[in-house]
Structure formats: structure tokens, C-alpha cells
PDB file of C-alpha atoms in Angstrom:
ATOM      1  CA  UNK A  14     -16.195  30.219   8.472  1.00 72.00           C
ATOM      2  CA  UNK A  15     -17.549  28.403   5.231  1.00 81.00           C
ATOM      3  CA  UNK A  16     -19.978  31.922   3.890  1.00 86.00           C
ATOM      4  CA  UNK A  17     -16.034  33.848   3.470  1.00 92.00           C
ATOM      5  CA  UNK A  18     -15.954  30.893   1.074  1.00 94.00           C
ATOM      6  CA  UNK A  19     -19.522  31.151  -1.374  1.00 94.00           C
ATOM      7  CA  UNK A  20     -17.765  33.243  -3.673  1.00 96.00           C
ATOM      8  CA  UNK A  21     -14.764  31.310  -4.307  1.00 96.00           C
ATOM      9  CA  UNK A  22     -16.793  27.587  -3.698  1.00 96.00           C
ATOM     10  CA  UNK A  23     -18.776  29.003  -6.991  1.00 97.00           C
ATOM     11  CA  UNK A  24     -16.459  31.116  -9.095  1.00 97.00           C
ATOM     12  CA  UNK A  25     -13.621  27.515  -8.544  1.00 97.00           C
ATOM     13  CA  UNK A  26     -17.231  25.019  -9.636  1.00 96.00           C
ATOM     14  CA  UNK A  27     -18.257  26.629 -12.150  1.00 97.00           C
ATOM     15  CA  UNK A  28     -15.763  27.117 -13.976  1.00 96.00           C
ATOM     16  CA  UNK A  29     -14.544  22.955 -13.540  1.00 96.00           C
ATOM     17  CA  UNK A  30     -17.913  21.948 -14.754  1.00 96.00           C
ATOM     18  CA  UNK A  31     -17.850  23.833 -17.277  1.00 95.00           C
ATOM     19  CA  UNK A  32     -14.277  22.724 -18.867  1.00 94.00           C
ATOM     20  CA  UNK A  33     -15.145  19.933 -17.788  1.00 94.00           C
ATOM     21  CA  UNK A  34     -18.152  19.953 -20.384  1.00 93.00           C
ATOM     22  CA  UNK A  35     -15.134  21.428 -23.011  1.00 90.00           C
ATOM     23  CA  UNK A  36     -13.074  18.700 -22.412  1.00 90.00           C
ATOM     24  CA  UNK A  37     -15.997  16.413 -22.886  1.00 89.00           C
ATOM     25  CA  UNK A  38     -16.931  17.553 -26.112  1.00 89.00           C
ATOM     26  CA  UNK A  39     -13.420  17.482 -27.413  1.00 84.00           C
ATOM     27  CA  UNK A  40     -13.100  13.728 -26.596  1.00 87.00           C
ATOM     28  CA  UNK A  41     -16.016  13.333 -27.879  1.00 90.00           C
ATOM     29  CA  UNK A  42     -14.736  15.025 -30.847  1.00 87.00           C
ATOM     30  CA  UNK A  43     -11.775  12.396 -31.968  1.00 83.00           C
ATOM     31  CA  UNK A  44     -12.927   9.164 -29.827  1.00 90.00           C
ATOM     32  CA  UNK A  45     -10.746   6.134 -31.730  1.00 89.00           C
ATOM     33  CA  UNK A  46      -7.349   8.019 -31.163  1.00 87.00           C
ATOM     34  CA  UNK A  47      -7.878   8.499 -27.208  1.00 88.00           C
ATOM     35  CA  UNK A  48      -9.133   5.014 -26.858  1.00 89.00           C
ATOM     36  CA  UNK A  49      -7.247   3.736 -28.907  1.00 88.00           C
ATOM     37  CA  UNK A  50      -3.511   4.779 -26.971  1.00 88.00           C
ATOM     38  CA  UNK A  51      -3.078   4.659 -23.112  1.00 89.00           C
ATOM     39  CA  UNK A  52      -1.465   8.059 -22.313  1.00 88.00           C
ATOM     40  CA  UNK A  53      -4.304   9.986 -24.675  1.00 89.00           C
ATOM     41  CA  UNK A  54      -7.299   7.899 -22.732  1.00 91.00           C
ATOM     42  CA  UNK A  55      -5.555   8.103 -18.992  1.00 92.00           C
ATOM     43  CA  UNK A  56      -4.900  11.887 -19.621  1.00 91.00           C
ATOM     44  CA  UNK A  57      -8.706  12.711 -20.451  1.00 93.00           C
ATOM     45  CA  UNK A  58      -9.465  10.054 -17.659  1.00 94.00           C
ATOM     46  CA  UNK A  59      -7.323  12.171 -16.316  1.00 94.00           C
ATOM     47  CA  UNK A  60      -8.306  15.438 -17.365  1.00 95.00           C
ATOM     48  CA  UNK A  61     -12.308  14.857 -16.573  1.00 95.00           C
ATOM     49  CA  UNK A  62     -11.815  13.187 -13.247  1.00 96.00           C
ATOM     50  CA  UNK A  63     -10.055  16.068 -11.730  1.00 97.00           C
ATOM     51  CA  UNK A  64     -12.835  18.559 -12.606  1.00 97.00           C
ATOM     52  CA  UNK A  65     -15.192  16.397 -11.728  1.00 97.00           C
ATOM     53  CA  UNK A  66     -13.321  16.505  -8.370  1.00 98.00           C
ATOM     54  CA  UNK A  67     -13.018  20.385  -8.274  1.00 98.00           C
ATOM     55  CA  UNK A  68     -15.926  20.810  -9.343  1.00 98.00           C
ATOM     56  CA  UNK A  69     -17.967  18.811  -6.227  1.00 98.00           C
ATOM     57  CA  UNK A  70     -15.572  19.252  -4.177  1.00 98.00           C
ATOM     58  CA  UNK A  71     -16.901  23.418  -4.619  1.00 97.00           C
ATOM     59  CA  UNK A  72     -20.591  21.715  -4.417  1.00 97.00           C
ATOM     60  CA  UNK A  73     -20.159  19.865  -0.842  1.00 97.00           C
ATOM     61  CA  UNK A  74     -18.839  23.615   0.548  1.00 96.00           C
ATOM     62  CA  UNK A  75     -22.194  24.930  -0.944  1.00 96.00           C
ATOM     63  CA  UNK A  76     -23.849  22.515   1.065  1.00 94.00           C
ATOM     64  CA  UNK A  77     -25.547  24.494   3.911  1.00 87.00           C
ATOM     65  CA  UNK A  78     -25.004  24.232   7.649  1.00 88.00           C
ATOM     66  CA  UNK A  79     -21.975  21.964   7.073  1.00 90.00           C
ATOM     67  CA  UNK A  80     -18.926  22.725   9.394  1.00 93.00           C
ATOM     68  CA  UNK A  81     -15.746  21.790   9.602  1.00 94.00           C
ATOM     69  CA  UNK A  82     -15.063  18.584   9.811  1.00 97.00           C
ATOM     70  CA  UNK A  83     -17.714  17.175   7.815  1.00 96.00           C
ATOM     71  CA  UNK A  84     -16.847  18.667   5.118  1.00 97.00           C
ATOM     72  CA  UNK A  85     -13.435  17.374   5.600  1.00 97.00           C
ATOM     73  CA  UNK A  86     -14.310  13.975   5.869  1.00 98.00           C
ATOM     74  CA  UNK A  87     -16.653  14.699   2.662  1.00 98.00           C
ATOM     75  CA  UNK A  88     -13.599  15.930   0.987  1.00 98.00           C
ATOM     76  CA  UNK A  89     -10.876  13.216   2.512  1.00 98.00           C
ATOM     77  CA  UNK A  90     -13.451  10.915   0.899  1.00 98.00           C
ATOM     78  CA  UNK A  91     -12.632  12.329  -3.351  1.00 98.00           C
ATOM     79  CA  UNK A  92      -9.435  14.019  -2.966  1.00 98.00           C
ATOM     80  CA  UNK A  93      -8.284  10.531  -1.543  1.00 98.00           C
ATOM     81  CA  UNK A  94      -9.871   8.684  -5.013  1.00 98.00           C
ATOM     82  CA  UNK A  95      -9.345  11.644  -7.015  1.00 98.00           C
ATOM     83  CA  UNK A  96      -5.313  11.584  -6.587  1.00 97.00           C
ATOM     84  CA  UNK A  97      -5.176   7.383  -6.838  1.00 97.00           C
ATOM     85  CA  UNK A  98      -6.819   8.541 -10.185  1.00 97.00           C
ATOM     86  CA  UNK A  99      -4.317  10.542 -10.882  1.00 96.00           C
ATOM     87  CA  UNK A 100      -1.481   8.708 -10.008  1.00 96.00           C
ATOM     88  CA  UNK A 101      -2.681   5.280 -11.686  1.00 95.00           C
ATOM     89  CA  UNK A 102      -3.499   7.039 -14.686  1.00 93.00           C
ATOM     90  CA  UNK A 103      -0.103   8.997 -14.827  1.00 90.00           C
ATOM     91  CA  UNK A 104       1.611   5.360 -14.280  1.00 90.00           C
ATOM     92  CA  UNK A 105       0.114   3.394 -16.376  1.00 91.00           C
ATOM     93  CA  UNK A 106       0.439   6.607 -19.354  1.00 88.00           C
ATOM     94  CA  UNK A 107       4.291   5.977 -18.202  1.00 86.00           C
ATOM     95  CA  UNK A 108       4.160   2.471 -18.074  1.00 87.00           C
ATOM     96  CA  UNK A 109       2.375   1.751 -21.598  1.00 84.00           C
ATOM     97  CA  UNK A 110       5.539   3.660 -23.892  1.00 77.00           C
ATOM     98  CA  UNK A 111       2.527   4.809 -26.170  1.00 74.00           C
ATOM     99  CA  UNK A 112       2.633   8.956 -26.505  1.00 71.00           C
ATOM    100  CA  UNK A 113       5.517  10.149 -23.916  1.00 72.00           C
ATOM    101  CA  UNK A 114       3.912  14.214 -25.008  1.00 77.00           C
ATOM    102  CA  UNK A 115       3.906  15.580 -21.107  1.00 78.00           C
ATOM    103  CA  UNK A 116       4.640  13.024 -19.614  1.00 83.00           C
ATOM    104  CA  UNK A 117       7.115  13.665 -17.293  1.00 84.00           C
ATOM    105  CA  UNK A 118       8.525  13.564 -13.850  1.00 85.00           C
ATOM    106  CA  UNK A 119       8.159  17.109 -12.981  1.00 89.00           C
ATOM    107  CA  UNK A 120       4.729  17.043 -13.716  1.00 89.00           C
ATOM    108  CA  UNK A 121       3.492  13.967 -12.345  1.00 90.00           C
ATOM    109  CA  UNK A 122       4.990  15.010  -9.377  1.00 94.00           C
ATOM    110  CA  UNK A 123       3.551  18.443  -9.384  1.00 94.00           C
ATOM    111  CA  UNK A 124      -0.171  17.213 -10.042  1.00 95.00           C
ATOM    112  CA  UNK A 125       0.303  14.567  -7.089  1.00 96.00           C
ATOM    113  CA  UNK A 126       1.370  18.015  -4.435  1.00 97.00           C
ATOM    114  CA  UNK A 127      -1.552  19.726  -6.041  1.00 97.00           C
ATOM    115  CA  UNK A 128      -3.945  16.230  -5.718  1.00 98.00           C
ATOM    116  CA  UNK A 129      -2.159  16.112  -1.958  1.00 98.00           C
ATOM    117  CA  UNK A 130      -2.522  19.560  -1.283  1.00 98.00           C
ATOM    118  CA  UNK A 131      -6.281  18.809  -1.020  1.00 98.00           C
ATOM    119  CA  UNK A 132      -5.733  15.671   0.937  1.00 98.00           C
ATOM    120  CA  UNK A 133      -3.424  17.360   3.776  1.00 98.00           C
ATOM    121  CA  UNK A 134      -5.999  20.910   3.414  1.00 98.00           C
ATOM    122  CA  UNK A 135      -9.472  18.092   3.448  1.00 98.00           C
ATOM    123  CA  UNK A 136      -7.705  15.922   7.048  1.00 98.00           C
ATOM    124  CA  UNK A 137      -6.795  19.241   8.696  1.00 98.00           C
ATOM    125  CA  UNK A 138     -10.723  20.745   7.761  1.00 97.00           C
ATOM    126  CA  UNK A 139     -11.603  17.438  10.388  1.00 98.00           C
ATOM    127  CA  UNK A 140      -9.702  17.679  13.171  1.00 97.00           C
ATOM    128  CA  UNK A 141     -11.317  21.582  12.244  1.00 95.00           C
ATOM    129  CA  UNK A 142      -8.824  23.369  12.014  1.00 96.00           C
ATOM    130  CA  UNK A 143      -9.813  26.948   9.305  1.00 94.00           C
ATOM    131  CA  UNK A 144      -6.525  26.884   7.439  1.00 97.00           C
ATOM    132  CA  UNK A 145      -7.376  23.484   5.912  1.00 97.00           C
ATOM    133  CA  UNK A 146      -9.271  25.709   3.496  1.00 97.00           C
ATOM    134  CA  UNK A 147      -6.732  27.468   2.403  1.00 97.00           C
ATOM    135  CA  UNK A 148      -4.588  24.633   1.374  1.00 98.00           C
ATOM    136  CA  UNK A 149      -7.359  23.735  -0.335  1.00 97.00           C
ATOM    137  CA  UNK A 150      -8.140  26.653  -2.311  1.00 97.00           C
ATOM    138  CA  UNK A 151      -4.242  26.757  -2.817  1.00 97.00           C
ATOM    139  CA  UNK A 152      -4.063  23.496  -4.704  1.00 97.00           C
ATOM    140  CA  UNK A 153      -7.430  23.826  -6.352  1.00 97.00           C
ATOM    141  CA  UNK A 154      -5.801  26.884  -7.889  1.00 97.00           C
ATOM    142  CA  UNK A 155      -2.343  25.356  -8.685  1.00 97.00           C
ATOM    143  CA  UNK A 156      -4.467  21.966  -9.666  1.00 97.00           C
ATOM    144  CA  UNK A 157      -6.646  23.665 -12.974  1.00 94.00           C
ATOM    145  CA  UNK A 158      -3.116  25.134 -14.254  1.00 94.00           C
ATOM    146  CA  UNK A 159      -2.235  21.070 -14.340  1.00 93.00           C
ATOM    147  CA  UNK A 160      -5.278  20.517 -15.391  1.00 95.00           C
ATOM    148  CA  UNK A 161      -5.880  23.234 -18.159  1.00 94.00           C
ATOM    149  CA  UNK A 162      -2.270  22.073 -19.413  1.00 92.00           C
ATOM    150  CA  UNK A 163      -3.105  18.707 -19.602  1.00 90.00           C
ATOM    151  CA  UNK A 164      -5.844  19.023 -21.307  1.00 90.00           C
ATOM    152  CA  UNK A 165      -3.964  21.088 -24.090  1.00 90.00           C
ATOM    153  CA  UNK A 166      -1.621  18.015 -24.022  1.00 88.00           C
ATOM    154  CA  UNK A 167      -4.028  15.950 -24.799  1.00 86.00           C
ATOM    155  CA  UNK A 168      -5.366  17.181 -27.699  1.00 85.00           C
ATOM    156  CA  UNK A 169      -1.630  18.302 -29.272  1.00 86.00           C
ATOM    157  CA  UNK A 170      -0.793  14.515 -28.503  1.00 83.00           C
ATOM    158  CA  UNK A 171      -4.066  12.974 -30.816  1.00 80.00           C
ATOM    159  CA  UNK A 172      -3.448  15.903 -32.715  1.00 79.00           C
ATOM    160  CA  UNK A 173       0.578  14.370 -33.211  1.00 75.00           C
ATOM    161  CA  UNK A 174       0.013  10.902 -34.154  1.00 64.00           C
ATOM    162  CA  UNK A 175       0.238   9.945 -36.750  1.00 59.00           C
ATOM    163  CA  UNK A 176      -3.676   8.697 -38.887  1.00 53.00           C
ATOM    164  CA  UNK A 177      -3.703   5.679 -40.179  1.00 52.00           C
ATOM    165  CA  UNK A 178      -4.738   6.196 -43.849  1.00 43.00           C
TER     166      UNK A 178
END
């Protein structure tokens, strides 16, 4: 069944790797503002870890000769960690009281739902259920939108913050 998904995983994995690289470059242009601000720092971590998790999930799916339960275990491990990083980073950023650009409950809930879709999809794969691929794919597509908009909010937040003279 995974053979039918090769093009999807190549496209999404390549896109995630490219976007992770662009985020890294954008962060490296103004690292002092990001490190100084808890919101920016956690948003940067979330964007890098999110795109990296998507890239790793796609890479794992492209490994040859795998059965769905094996992929499910790999993804379950990966997505539980990624979900923890996302939720922790977002809640730390909210509690910090620093830059509040884009720190809303709907964004937290929406992103968390995407990550949980990945976890549920992985769990279904562990059980040998192919529907897990569809659930994870849908979660990934929507997560991509959250991560791209989060990257944009990071850039906007950095430049809306007053510079120290």
C-alpha cells in the first residue's frame, strides 16, 4: 500500500526540508531578537521541529520493504515527541507574556489537532489499518499551513518588535 504514496511523500518531504532550510536562514539573519524573546524563540523551535518532523515522517515512509505496523511505530514515536514540543513551546510562549502576535487559542487548538491527527494516524497504522495514512496525510497538509503561517508570524513579530538602539 505504501507504494501508492511514494509521490506524496517525496513531494511533501522535499517541501518540508526546503522550508526548514529557509526558516533556518531567516532565523540566522536576526538571532539576537529571537533568542531574547520567548515567543519568537519557541515559535522558531516549533517551526523547525514541525518541518523536520514532516521531513522525517516522509523519509521513514519511503524506506523500502516496510509494513504498515512498523511505519506506525516509527511515526508514533516521532509524532508524540513533535506534539509535545509544539504544545510545550506554545504554552511557554503564552505564559511568557512577551510578543503576543499570533498567540491565540484557535492557533494552539488547530495546531494541536493537526499533531494529534498524526498520532492517531500512526496508531491506526500500528494496528495495520491503512486509513491511518489518509488521516496522517490530511493532518500533514493542514499542519503545513499552520507551520507556514507560523513562520510568517515569526518574521512579522521580529520586525514589529522595537529595536534596541
